[in-house]
Tab-separated table of C-alpha atoms and ligand atoms in Angstrom:
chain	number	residue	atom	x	y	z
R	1	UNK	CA	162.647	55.312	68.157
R	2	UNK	CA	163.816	55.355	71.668
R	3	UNK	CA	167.349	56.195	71.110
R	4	UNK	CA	168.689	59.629	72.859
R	5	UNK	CA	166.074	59.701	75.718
R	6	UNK	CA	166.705	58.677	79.337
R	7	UNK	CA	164.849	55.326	80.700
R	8	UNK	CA	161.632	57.026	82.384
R	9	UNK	CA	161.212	59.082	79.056
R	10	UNK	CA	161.146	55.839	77.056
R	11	UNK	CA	159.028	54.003	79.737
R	12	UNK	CA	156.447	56.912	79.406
R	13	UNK	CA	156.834	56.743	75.706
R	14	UNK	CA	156.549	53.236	75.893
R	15	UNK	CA	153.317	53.065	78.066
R	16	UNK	CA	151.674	55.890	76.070
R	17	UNK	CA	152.035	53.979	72.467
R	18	UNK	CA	151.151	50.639	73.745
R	19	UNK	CA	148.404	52.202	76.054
R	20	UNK	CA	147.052	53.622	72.362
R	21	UNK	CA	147.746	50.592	70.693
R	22	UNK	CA	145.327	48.901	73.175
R	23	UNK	CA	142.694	51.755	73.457
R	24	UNK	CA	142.429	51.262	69.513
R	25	UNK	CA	141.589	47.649	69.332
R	26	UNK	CA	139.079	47.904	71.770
R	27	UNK	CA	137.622	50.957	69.950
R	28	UNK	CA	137.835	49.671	66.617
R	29	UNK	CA	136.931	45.797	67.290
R	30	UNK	CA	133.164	45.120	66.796
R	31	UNK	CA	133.396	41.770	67.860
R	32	UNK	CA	135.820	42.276	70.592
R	33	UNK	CA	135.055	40.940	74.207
R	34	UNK	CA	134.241	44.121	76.640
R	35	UNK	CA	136.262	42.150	79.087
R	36	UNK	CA	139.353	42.154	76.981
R	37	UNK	CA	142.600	42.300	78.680
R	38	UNK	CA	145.997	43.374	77.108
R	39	UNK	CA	148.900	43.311	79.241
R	40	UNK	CA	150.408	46.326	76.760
R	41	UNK	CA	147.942	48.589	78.832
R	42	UNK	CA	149.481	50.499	81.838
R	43	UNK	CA	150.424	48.790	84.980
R	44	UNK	CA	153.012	50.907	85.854
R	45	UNK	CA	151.125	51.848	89.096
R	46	UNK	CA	150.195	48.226	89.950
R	47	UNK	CA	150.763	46.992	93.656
R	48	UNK	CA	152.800	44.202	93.830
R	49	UNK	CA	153.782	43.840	97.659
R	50	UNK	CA	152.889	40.813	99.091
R	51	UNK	CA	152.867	40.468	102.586
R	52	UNK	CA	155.092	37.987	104.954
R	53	UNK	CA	158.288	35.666	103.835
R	54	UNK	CA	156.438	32.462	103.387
R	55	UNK	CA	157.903	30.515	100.304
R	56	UNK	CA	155.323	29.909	97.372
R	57	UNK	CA	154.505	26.370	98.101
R	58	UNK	CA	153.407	27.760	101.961
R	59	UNK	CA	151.293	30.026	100.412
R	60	UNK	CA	149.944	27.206	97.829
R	61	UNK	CA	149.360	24.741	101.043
R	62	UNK	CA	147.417	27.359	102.630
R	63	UNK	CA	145.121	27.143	100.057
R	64	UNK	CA	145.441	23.463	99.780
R	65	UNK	CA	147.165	24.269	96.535
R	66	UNK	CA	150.554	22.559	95.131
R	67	UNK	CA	152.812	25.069	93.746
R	68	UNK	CA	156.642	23.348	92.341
R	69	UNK	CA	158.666	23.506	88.741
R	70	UNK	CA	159.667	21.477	86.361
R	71	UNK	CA	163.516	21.270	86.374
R	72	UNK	CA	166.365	19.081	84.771
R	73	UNK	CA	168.522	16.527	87.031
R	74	UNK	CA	171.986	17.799	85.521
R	75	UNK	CA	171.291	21.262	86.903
R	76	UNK	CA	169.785	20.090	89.997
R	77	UNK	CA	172.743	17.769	91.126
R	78	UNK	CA	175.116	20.558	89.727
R	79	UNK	CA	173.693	23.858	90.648
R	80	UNK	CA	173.527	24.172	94.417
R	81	UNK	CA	171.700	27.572	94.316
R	82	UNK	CA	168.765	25.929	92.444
R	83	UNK	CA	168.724	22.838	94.752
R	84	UNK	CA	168.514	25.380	97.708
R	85	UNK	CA	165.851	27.530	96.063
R	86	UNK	CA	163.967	24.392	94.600
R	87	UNK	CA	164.126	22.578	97.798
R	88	UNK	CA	162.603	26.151	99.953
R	89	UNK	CA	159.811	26.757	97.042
R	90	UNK	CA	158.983	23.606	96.147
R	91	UNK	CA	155.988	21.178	96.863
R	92	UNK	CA	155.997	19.464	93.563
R	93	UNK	CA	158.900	18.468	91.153
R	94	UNK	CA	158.547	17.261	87.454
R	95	UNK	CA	161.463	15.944	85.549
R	96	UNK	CA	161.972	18.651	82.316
R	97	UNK	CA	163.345	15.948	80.303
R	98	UNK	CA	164.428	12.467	82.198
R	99	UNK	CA	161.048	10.463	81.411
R	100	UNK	CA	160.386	11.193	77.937
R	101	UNK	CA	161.155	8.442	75.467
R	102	UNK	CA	164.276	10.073	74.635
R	103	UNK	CA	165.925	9.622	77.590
R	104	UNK	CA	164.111	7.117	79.543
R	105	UNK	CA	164.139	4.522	76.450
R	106	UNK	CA	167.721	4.884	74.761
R	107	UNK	CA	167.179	1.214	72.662
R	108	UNK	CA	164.078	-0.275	71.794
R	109	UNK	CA	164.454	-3.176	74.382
R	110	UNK	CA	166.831	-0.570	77.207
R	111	UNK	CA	164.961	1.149	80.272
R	112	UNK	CA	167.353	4.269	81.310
R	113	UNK	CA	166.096	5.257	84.933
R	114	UNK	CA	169.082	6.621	87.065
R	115	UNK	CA	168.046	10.268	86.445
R	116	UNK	CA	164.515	10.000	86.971
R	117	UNK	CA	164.989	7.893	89.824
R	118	UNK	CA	167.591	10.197	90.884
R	119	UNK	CA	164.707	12.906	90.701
R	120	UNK	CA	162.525	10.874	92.499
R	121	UNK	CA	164.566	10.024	95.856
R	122	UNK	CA	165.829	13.810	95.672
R	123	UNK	CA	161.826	15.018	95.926
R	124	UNK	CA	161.370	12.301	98.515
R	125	UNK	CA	163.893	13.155	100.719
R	126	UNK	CA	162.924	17.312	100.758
R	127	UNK	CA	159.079	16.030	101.251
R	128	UNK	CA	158.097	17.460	97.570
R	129	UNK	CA	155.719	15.256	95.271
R	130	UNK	CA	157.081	13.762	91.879
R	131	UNK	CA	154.946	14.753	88.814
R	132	UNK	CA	155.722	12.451	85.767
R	133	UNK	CA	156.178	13.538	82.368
R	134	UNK	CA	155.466	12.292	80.080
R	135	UNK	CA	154.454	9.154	78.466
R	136	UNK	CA	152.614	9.674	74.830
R	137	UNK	CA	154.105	13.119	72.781
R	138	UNK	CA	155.032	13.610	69.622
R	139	UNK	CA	158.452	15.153	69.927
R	140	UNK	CA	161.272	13.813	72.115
R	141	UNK	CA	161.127	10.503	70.368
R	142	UNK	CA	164.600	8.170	69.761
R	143	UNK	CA	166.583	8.214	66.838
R	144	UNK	CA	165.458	4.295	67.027
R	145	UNK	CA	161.865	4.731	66.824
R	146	UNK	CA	161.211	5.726	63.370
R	147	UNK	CA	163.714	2.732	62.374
R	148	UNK	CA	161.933	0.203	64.693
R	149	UNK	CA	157.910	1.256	65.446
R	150	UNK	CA	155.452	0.567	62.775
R	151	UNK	CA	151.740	-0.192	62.699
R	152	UNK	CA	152.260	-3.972	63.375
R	153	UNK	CA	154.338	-3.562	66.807
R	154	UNK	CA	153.387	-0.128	67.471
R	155	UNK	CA	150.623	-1.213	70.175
R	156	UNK	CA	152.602	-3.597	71.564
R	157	UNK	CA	155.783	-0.829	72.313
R	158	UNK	CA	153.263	2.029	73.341
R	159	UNK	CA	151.350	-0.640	76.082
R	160	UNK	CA	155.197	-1.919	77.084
R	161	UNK	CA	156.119	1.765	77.242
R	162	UNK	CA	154.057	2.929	79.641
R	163	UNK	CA	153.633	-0.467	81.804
R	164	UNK	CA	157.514	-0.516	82.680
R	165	UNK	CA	157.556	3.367	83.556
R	166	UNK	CA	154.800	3.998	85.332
R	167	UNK	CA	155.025	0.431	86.985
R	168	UNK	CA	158.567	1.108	88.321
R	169	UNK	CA	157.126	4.597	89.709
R	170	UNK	CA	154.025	2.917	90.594
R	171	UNK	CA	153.547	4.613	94.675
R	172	UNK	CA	155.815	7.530	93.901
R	173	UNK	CA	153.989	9.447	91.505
R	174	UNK	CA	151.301	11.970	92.178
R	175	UNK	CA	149.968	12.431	88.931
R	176	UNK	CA	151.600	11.529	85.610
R	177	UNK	CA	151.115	13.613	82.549
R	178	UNK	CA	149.917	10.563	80.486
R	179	UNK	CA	149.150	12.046	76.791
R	180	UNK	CA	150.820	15.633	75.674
R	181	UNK	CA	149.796	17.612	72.831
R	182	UNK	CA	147.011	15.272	71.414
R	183	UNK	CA	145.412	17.905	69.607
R	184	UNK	CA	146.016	20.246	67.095
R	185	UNK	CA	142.931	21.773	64.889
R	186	UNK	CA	145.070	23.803	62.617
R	187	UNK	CA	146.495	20.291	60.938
R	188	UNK	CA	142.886	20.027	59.462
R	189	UNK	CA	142.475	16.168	60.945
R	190	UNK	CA	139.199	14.699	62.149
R	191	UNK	CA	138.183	16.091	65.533
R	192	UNK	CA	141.004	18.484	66.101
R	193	UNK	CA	143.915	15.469	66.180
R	194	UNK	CA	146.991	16.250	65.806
R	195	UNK	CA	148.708	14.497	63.079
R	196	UNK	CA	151.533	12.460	66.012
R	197	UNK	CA	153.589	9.540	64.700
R	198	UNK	CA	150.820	8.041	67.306
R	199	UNK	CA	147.968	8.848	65.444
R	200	UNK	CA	149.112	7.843	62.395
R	201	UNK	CA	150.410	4.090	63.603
R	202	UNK	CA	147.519	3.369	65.856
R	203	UNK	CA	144.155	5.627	65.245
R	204	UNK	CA	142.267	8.351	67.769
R	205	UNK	CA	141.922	5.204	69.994
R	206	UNK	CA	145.925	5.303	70.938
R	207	UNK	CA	144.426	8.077	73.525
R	208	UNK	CA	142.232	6.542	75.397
R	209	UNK	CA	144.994	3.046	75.306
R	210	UNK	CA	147.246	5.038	76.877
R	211	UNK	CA	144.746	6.025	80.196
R	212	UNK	CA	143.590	2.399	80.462
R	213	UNK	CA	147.545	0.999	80.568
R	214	UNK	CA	148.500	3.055	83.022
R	215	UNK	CA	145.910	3.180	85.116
R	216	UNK	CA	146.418	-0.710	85.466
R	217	UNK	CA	149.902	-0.238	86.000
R	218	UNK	CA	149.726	2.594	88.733
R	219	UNK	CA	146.145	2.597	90.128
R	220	UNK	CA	147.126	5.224	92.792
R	221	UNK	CA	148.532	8.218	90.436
R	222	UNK	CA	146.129	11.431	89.032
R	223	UNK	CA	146.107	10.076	85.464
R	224	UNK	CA	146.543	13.923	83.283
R	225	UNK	CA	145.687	14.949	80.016
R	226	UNK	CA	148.391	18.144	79.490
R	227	UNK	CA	147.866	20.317	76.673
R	228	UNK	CA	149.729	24.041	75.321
R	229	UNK	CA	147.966	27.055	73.815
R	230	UNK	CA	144.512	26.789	75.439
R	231	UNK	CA	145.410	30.387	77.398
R	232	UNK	CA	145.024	33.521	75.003
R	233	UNK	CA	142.261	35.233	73.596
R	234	UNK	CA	142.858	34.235	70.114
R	235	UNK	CA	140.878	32.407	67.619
R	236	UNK	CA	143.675	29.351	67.735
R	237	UNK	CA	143.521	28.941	71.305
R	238	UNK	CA	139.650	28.849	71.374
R	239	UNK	CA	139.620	26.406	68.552
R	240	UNK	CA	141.587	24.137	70.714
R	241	UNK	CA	139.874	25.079	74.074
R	242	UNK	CA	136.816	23.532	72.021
R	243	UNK	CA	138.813	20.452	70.406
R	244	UNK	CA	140.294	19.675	74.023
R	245	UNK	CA	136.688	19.605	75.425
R	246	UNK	CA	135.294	17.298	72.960
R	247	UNK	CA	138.186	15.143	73.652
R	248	UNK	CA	137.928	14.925	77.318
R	249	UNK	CA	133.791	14.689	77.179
R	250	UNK	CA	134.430	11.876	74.797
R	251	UNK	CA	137.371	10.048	76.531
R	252	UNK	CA	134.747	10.329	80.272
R	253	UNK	CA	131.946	9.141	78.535
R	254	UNK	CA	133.370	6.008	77.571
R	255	UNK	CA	134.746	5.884	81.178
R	256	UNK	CA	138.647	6.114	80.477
R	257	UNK	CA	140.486	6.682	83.421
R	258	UNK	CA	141.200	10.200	82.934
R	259	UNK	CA	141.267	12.311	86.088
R	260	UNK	CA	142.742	15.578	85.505
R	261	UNK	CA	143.299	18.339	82.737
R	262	UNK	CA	147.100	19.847	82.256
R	263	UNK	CA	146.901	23.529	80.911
R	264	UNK	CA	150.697	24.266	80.027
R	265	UNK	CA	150.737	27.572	80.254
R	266	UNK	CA	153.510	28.869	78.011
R	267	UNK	CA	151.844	32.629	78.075
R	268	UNK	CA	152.658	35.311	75.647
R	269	UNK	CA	153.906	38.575	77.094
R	270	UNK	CA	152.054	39.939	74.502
R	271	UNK	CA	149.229	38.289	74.442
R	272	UNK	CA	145.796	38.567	75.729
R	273	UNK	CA	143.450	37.059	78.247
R	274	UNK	CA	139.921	36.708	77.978
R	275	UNK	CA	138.534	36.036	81.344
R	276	UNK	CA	135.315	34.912	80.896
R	277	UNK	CA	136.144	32.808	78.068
R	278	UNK	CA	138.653	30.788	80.179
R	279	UNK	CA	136.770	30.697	83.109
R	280	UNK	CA	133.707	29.010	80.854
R	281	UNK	CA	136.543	26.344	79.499
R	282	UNK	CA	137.499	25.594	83.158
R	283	UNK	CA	134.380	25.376	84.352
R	284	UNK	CA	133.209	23.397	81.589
R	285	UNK	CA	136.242	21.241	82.144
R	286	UNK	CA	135.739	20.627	86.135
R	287	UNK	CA	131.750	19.591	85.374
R	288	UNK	CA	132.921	16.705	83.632
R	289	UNK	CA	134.375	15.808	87.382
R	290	UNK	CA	137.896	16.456	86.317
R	291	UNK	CA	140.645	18.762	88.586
R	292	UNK	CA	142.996	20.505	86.286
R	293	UNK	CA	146.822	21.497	86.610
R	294	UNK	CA	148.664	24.555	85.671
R	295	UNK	CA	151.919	22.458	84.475
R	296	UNK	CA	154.438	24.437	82.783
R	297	UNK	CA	153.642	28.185	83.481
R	298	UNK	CA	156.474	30.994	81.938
R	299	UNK	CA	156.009	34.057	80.122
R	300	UNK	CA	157.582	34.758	76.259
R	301	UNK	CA	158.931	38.105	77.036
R	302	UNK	CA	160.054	37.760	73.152
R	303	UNK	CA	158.327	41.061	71.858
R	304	UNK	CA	158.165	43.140	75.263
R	305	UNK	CA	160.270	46.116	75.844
R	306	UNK	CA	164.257	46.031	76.557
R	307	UNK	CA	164.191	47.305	79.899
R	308	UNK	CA	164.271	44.957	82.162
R	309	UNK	CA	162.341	47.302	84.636
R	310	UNK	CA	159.383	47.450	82.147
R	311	UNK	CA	159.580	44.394	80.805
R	312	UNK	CA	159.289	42.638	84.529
R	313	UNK	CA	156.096	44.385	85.145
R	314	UNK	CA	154.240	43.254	82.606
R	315	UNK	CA	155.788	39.470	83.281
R	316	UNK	CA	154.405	39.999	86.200
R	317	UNK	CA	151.211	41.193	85.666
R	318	UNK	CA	150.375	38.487	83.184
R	319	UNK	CA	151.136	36.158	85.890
R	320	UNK	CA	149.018	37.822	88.273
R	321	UNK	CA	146.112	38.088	85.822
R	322	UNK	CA	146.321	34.757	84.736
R	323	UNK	CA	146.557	32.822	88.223
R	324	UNK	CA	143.792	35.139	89.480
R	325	UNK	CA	141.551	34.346	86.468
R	326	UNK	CA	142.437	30.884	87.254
R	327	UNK	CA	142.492	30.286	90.391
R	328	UNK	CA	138.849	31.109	90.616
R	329	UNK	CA	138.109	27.678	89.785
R	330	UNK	CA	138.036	25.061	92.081
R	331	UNK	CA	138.965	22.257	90.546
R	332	UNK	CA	142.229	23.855	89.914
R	333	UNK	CA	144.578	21.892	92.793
R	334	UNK	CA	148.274	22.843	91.364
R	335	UNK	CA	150.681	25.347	89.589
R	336	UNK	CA	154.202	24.026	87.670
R	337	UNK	CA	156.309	26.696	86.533
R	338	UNK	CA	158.699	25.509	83.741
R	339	UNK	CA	161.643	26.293	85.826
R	340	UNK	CA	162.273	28.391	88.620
R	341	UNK	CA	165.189	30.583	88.006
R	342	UNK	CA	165.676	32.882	84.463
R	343	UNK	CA	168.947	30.976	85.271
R	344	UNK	CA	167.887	27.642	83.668
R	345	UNK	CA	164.873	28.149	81.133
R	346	UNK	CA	164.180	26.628	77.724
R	347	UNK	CA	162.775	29.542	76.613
R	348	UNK	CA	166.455	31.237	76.194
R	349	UNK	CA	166.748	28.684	73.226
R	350	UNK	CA	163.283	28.684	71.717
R	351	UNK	CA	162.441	32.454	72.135
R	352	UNK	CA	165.373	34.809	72.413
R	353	UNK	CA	164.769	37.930	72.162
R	354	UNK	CA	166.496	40.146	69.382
R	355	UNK	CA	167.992	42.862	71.378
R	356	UNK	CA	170.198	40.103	72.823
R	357	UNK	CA	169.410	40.652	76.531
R	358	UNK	CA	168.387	36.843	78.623
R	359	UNK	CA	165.099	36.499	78.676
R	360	UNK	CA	163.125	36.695	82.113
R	361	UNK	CA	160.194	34.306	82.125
R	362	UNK	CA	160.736	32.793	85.790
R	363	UNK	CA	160.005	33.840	89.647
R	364	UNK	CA	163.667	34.123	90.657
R	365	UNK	CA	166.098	35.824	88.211
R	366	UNK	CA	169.510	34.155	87.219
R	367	UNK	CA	171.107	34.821	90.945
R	368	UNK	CA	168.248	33.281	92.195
R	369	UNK	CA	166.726	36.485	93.814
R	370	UNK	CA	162.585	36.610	93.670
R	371	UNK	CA	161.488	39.041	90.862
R	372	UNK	CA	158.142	40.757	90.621
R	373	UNK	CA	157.034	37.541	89.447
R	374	UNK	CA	157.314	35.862	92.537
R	375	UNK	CA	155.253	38.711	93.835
R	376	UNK	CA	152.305	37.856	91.688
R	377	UNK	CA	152.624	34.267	91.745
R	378	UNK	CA	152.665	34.973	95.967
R	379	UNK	CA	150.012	37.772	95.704
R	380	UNK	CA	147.739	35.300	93.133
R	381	UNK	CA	147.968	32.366	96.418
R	382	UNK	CA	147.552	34.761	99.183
R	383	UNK	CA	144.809	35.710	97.260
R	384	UNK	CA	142.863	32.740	96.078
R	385	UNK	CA	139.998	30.750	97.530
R	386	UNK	CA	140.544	27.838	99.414
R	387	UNK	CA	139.972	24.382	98.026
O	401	LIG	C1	160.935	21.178	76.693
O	401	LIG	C2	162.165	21.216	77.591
O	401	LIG	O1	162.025	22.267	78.515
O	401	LIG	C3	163.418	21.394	76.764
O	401	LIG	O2	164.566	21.271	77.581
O	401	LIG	C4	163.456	20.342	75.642
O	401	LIG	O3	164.563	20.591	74.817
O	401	LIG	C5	162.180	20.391	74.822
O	401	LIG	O4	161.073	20.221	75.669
O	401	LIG	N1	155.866	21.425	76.319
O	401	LIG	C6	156.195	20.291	77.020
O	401	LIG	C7	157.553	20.120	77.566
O	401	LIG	O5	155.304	19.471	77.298
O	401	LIG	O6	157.963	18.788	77.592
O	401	LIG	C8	158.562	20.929	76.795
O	401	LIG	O7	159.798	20.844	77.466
O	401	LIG	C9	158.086	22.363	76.674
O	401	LIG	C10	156.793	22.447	75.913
């Protein structure tokens, strides 16, 4: 449709069908929120200058906010533009990959640490925090474990597990992300639970196992919950924002040593934010006494526009929405982007786009320059109230 007409044509075009496209749901849906955002609206004439040079985690401090990224040890040891850019950014870093099962436990009775520990004295030594993750998923298991674990020794691996990992970080660790992606409503399971090898070895109480272990074995560490797809506006996501609450009223009533929600943050381009919706779940989440974590925010720029001009904008501005909305709660103390450069980003393997052109989910683009994304992440600090 947008062949044979120049670039500010098709961004017109582009912003006029989308801007309709938007204008129609909101006419059209009864039940629709009348704070509704969609990021296909206009924001061609948003402001995104920020003021100053300061790196994101100066702006974060100011705040007394921790901004950092998740990123993978090969890279950083190889890549010295990332090191550089991770090192001035940076006040958190969270191994991508080096502490999940996989890795950290390549035979059932074999402890792998060189990379996280690796990780560790490299955030030490350029004064970041180490965020661990993670110790309880469902994915990211060893070939070994469906061979090996079964409902007589699975207690005794999971409470081994996570005593020798978070024991040998025990000091080091801010916060570990302790259980990922325990719930899952759509798999039709009592209370929202997801259907995890876990779950079905061990019972719902495999959860609250896994807070008690490792808060014996690292008293010191902000024990997290971390959880995807509690963002959009969209029936799934408040199905889960609902499950996720039940779990964590349930897991504090019975006094687990829980201390901190994980929102992932793996935002749709496309997608929409309901404001007052997620401000309720965050509130409701900080009354039960908890902080909460932005842990592994990108953008899917899957389904947006080609040009890269465009597309960046509305990156951008669902960043800047998002944090904003966010932000505005208190017991929010930290944001994790899942990467920092477009360089290095799982999301060029799990959503590429079909026109073929890299994908741009990350502050700094693949020569490491800051995109409008920085801006908003930089605009969204400068911007926030201070804890
Ligand atoms: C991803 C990593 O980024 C990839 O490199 C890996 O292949 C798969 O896992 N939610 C999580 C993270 O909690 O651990 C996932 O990380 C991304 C989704």
């Amino acid at each position: 449709m947008f062949k044979n007409s120049s670039p500010n044509r098709r961004r017109f075009l582009y912003i006029a069908l989308s801007g309709l496209a938007g204008a129609t749901a909101i006419a059209v849906g009864k039940n629709i929120d009348p704070i509704y955002y969609s990021h296909t609206l206009d924001n061609s004439k948003r402001d995104f200058r920020v003021t100053g040079q300061d790196p994101l985690k100066k702006r974060a401090a100011a705040k007394g906010l921790i901004y950092g990224a998740a990123c993978g040890q090969g890279i950083l040891a190889s890549d010295k533009n990332l090191k550089a850019s991770i090192v001035r950014e940076c006040g958190v870093l969270t191994p991508e990959n080096e502490l999940k099962w996989q890795f950290v436990r390549p035979r059932p009775d074999v402890f792998d640490f060189s990379r996280g520990d690796w990780m560790a004295s490299f955030a030490r030594a350029h004064n970041m925090l180490f965020q661990g993750h993670t110790l309880v998923w469902h994915q990211q298991l060893p070939e070994w474990f469906k061979e090996v674990v079964n409902r007589q020794n699975a207690e005794k691996f999971l409470v081994e597990h996570i005593t020798t990992v978070t024991k040998h970080y025990a000091g080091q660790m801010h916060a570990w992300d302790v259980v990922n992606e325990a719930i899952k409503p759509k798999d039709g399971l009592k209370a929202g639970l997801r259907q995890s090898p876990w779950l079905k070895l061990l019972g719902p109480d495999y959860i609250e196992l896994a807070y008690r272990v490792a808060a014996q074995a690292d008293p010191k560490a902000m024990l997290v919950y971390n959880e995807n797809d509690l963002e959009h506006n969209t029936p799934e996501h408040e199905a889960k924002r609902t499950a996720v609450l039940k779990l964590l009223e349930r897991l504090k009533s019975r006094g687990t040593p829980l201390h901190a929600l994980g929102i992932q943050s793996h935002l749709l381009g496309h997608g929409s934010l309901n404001p007052r919706k997620l401000r309720n779940f965050l509130s409701d989440v900080a009354s039960l006494g908890l902080k909460i974590l932005v842990t592994e925010l990108d953008v899917i720029d899957q389904k947006l526009p080609s040009d890269s001009m465009v597309r960046d904008r509305m990156i951008a501005a669902m960043y800047e929405d998002y944090l904003s909305i966010v932000l505005d709660e208190r017991a929010v103390i930290a944001v994790l982007t899942w990467g920092l450069s477009d360089k290095h980003t799982w999301l060029s393997m799990v959503t590429p786009r079909s026109d073929g052109s890299p994908v741009r989910p990350l502050p700094l683009d693949s020569n490491f320059k800051p995109k409008l994304v920085w801006n908003a992440i930089a605009r969204a600090f400068d911007q926030a109230p201070k804890r």
